[in-house]
Coordinates of C-alpha atoms in Angstrom, one line a residue:
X1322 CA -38.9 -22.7 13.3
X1323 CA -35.5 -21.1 13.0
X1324 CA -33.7 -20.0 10.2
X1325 CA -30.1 -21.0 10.6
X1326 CA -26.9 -20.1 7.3
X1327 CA -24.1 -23.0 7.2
X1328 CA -21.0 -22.5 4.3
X1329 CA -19.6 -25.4 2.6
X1330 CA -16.7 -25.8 0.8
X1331 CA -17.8 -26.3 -3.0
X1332 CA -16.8 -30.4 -2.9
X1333 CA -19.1 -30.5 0.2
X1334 CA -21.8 -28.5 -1.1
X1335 CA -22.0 -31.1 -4.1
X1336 CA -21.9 -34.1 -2.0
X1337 CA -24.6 -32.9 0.0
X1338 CA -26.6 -31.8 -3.5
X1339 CA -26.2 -35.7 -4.6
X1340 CA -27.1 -37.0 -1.3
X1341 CA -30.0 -34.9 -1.6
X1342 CA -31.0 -36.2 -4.8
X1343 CA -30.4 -40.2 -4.1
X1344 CA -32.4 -39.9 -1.0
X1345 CA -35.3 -37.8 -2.8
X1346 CA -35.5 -34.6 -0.5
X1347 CA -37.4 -32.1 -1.5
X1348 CA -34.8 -29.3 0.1
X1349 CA -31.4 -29.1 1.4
X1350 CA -33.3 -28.0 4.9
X1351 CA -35.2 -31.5 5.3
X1352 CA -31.7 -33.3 4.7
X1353 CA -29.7 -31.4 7.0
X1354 CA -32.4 -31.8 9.8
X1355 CA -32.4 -35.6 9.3
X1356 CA -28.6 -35.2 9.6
X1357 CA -28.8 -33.2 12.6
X1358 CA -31.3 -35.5 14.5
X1359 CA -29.0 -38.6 13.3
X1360 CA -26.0 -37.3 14.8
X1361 CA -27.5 -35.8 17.9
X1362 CA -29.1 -39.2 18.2
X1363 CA -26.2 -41.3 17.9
X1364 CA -24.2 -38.8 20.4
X1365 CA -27.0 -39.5 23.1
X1366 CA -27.2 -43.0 22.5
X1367 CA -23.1 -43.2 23.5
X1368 CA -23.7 -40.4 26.5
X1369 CA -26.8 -42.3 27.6
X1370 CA -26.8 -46.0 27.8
X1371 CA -29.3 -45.6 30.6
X1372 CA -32.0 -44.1 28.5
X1373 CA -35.2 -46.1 26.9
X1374 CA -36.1 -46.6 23.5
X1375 CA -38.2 -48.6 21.0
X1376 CA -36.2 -50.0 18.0
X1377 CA -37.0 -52.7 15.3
X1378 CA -34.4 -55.6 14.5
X1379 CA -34.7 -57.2 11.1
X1380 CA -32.9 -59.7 10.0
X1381 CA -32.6 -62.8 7.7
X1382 CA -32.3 -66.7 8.1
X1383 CA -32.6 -70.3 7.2
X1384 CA -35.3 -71.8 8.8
X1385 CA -34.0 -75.0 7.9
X1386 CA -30.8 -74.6 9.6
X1387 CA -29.8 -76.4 12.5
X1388 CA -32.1 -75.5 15.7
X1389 CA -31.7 -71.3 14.2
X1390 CA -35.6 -70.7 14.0
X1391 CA -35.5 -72.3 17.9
X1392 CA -32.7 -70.7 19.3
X1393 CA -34.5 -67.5 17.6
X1394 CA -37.8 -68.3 19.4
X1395 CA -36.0 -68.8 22.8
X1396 CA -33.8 -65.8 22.9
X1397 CA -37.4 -63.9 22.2
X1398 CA -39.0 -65.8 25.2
X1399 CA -36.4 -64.8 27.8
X1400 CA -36.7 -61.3 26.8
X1401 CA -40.3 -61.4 26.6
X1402 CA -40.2 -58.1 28.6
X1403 CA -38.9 -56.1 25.5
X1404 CA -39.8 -57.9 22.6
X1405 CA -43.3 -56.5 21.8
X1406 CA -44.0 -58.0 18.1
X1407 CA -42.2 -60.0 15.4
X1408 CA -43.4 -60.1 11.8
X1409 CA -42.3 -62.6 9.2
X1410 CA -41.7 -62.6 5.4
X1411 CA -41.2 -66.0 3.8
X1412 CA -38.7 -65.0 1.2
X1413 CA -38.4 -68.9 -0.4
X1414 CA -38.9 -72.3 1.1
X1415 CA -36.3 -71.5 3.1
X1416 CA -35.2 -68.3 4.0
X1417 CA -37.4 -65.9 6.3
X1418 CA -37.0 -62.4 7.1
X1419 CA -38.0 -61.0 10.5
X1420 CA -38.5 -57.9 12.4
X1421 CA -38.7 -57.6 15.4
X1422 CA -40.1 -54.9 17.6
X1423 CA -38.5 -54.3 21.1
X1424 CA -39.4 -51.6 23.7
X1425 CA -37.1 -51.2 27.4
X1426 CA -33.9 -49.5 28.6
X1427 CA -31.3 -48.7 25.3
X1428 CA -28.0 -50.8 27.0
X1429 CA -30.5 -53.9 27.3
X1430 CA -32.5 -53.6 23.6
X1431 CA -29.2 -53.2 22.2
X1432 CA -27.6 -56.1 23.6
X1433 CA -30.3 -58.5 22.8
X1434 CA -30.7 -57.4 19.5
X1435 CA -26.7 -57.7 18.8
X1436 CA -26.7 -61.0 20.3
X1437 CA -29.6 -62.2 18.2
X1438 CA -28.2 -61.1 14.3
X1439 CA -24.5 -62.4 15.8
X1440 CA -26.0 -65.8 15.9
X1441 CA -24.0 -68.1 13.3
X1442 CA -26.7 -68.5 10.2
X1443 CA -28.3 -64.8 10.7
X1444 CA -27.8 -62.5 8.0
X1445 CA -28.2 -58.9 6.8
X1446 CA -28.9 -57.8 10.3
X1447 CA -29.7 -54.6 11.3
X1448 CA -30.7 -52.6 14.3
X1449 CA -32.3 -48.9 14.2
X1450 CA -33.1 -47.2 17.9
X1451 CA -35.6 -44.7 18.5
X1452 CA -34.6 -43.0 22.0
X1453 CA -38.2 -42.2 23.9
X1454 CA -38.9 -40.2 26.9
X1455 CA -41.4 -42.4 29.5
X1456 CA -44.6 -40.3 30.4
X1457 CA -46.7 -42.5 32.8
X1458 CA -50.5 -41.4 33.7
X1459 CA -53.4 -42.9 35.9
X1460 CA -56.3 -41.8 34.1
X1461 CA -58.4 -42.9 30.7
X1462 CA -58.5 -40.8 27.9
X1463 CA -61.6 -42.0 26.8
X1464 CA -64.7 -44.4 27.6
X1465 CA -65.1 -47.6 25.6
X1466 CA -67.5 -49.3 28.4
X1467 CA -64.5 -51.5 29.6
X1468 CA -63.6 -50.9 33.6
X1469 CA -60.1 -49.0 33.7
X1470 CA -56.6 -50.8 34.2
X1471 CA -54.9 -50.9 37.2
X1472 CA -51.7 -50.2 34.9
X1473 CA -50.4 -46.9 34.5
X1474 CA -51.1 -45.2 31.3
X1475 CA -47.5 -45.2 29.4
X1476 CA -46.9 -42.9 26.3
X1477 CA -43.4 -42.9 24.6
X1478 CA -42.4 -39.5 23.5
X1479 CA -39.6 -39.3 20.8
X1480 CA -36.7 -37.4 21.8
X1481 CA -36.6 -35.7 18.7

C-alpha cells in the first residue's frame, strides 16, 4: 500500500470529517479510497461504454397497477441474456420491491435498467454498476463427479 498526503482547506477538511462520521468510517483513509474508486469508476463508465459489468437494479411498484408487474416480467424475458436473478419484497398488499441482478456489456445493462424504473408506476429506482474484467478458462477447478461443461469457465474480476 502507499502512503499518499492531500491538504484541505479547513471548510473541506470538516465536510470530509462529518461525512466520515454519517457513513461510519473508521479513518479518513477508508473514505477517501471509496471516494477515489467512485470517481475513477464513474470516469471509466463515461470513457468506456464498451466495457462489461454486473450491476443490481431495485426498484418499487404497484403490483396492482395496470399490466406494470407484466410489462415488468416481459422487459426481463427479452433480456433474458443479462438479467441473471430478481428478488422480491412484498412491502404491503400492494406494493413490491425488486432487485434485479443483471450481468453483459455496460451501454446495454444501463439501458435496460433505465428503461425499466422509467416505466410510468415504478418508483424509487436506482441503478449501481460494478465494472468487471471477463477472464474465460477451459478447465475445472475441482472434481464434483459431474462430466465437465462444454462452456468456458467465466470469472468476473472487479476493476477495482
Amino acid at each position: 500500500m502507499q502512503r499518499i498526503t492531500i491538504s484541505l482547506e479547513e471548510s473541506l477538511a470538516q465536510q470530509f470529517d462529518d461525512l466520515i462520521s454519517q457513513h461510519g468510517y473508521l479513518n479518513r483513509s477508508e473514505a477517501f479510497r471509496d471516494l477515489l474508486r467512485a470517481r475513477i469508476e464513474a470516469d471509466r463508465k463515461t470513457k468506456y461504454k464498451l466495457m462489461y459489468c454486473v450491476a443490481t437494479v431495485s426498484y418499487v411498484y404497484n403490483h396492482a397497477e395496470r399490466q406494470l408487474a407484466h410489462k415488468i416480467m416481459g422487459m426481463q424475458h427479452e433480456h433474458h441474456d443479462i438479467c441473471i436473478s430478481t428478488m422480491q419484497v412484498h412491502l404491503d398488499h400492494e406494493n413490491c420491491l425488486e432487485t434485479l441482478v443483471l450481468k453483459g456489456p455496460f451501454k446495454l445493462v444501463n439501458t435496460f435498467a433505465n428503461e425499466l424504473i422509467a416505466l410510468s408506476g415504478v418508483r424509487h429506482g436506482s441503478i449501481n454498476t460494478v465494472p468487471v474484467e471477463i477472464e474465460t478458462h477451459s478447465h475445472a477447478h475441482h472434481e464434483h463427479g459431474h462430466p465437465i461443461s462444454l462452456l468456458p469457465h467465466v470469472h468476473l474480476q472487479p476493476n477495482t
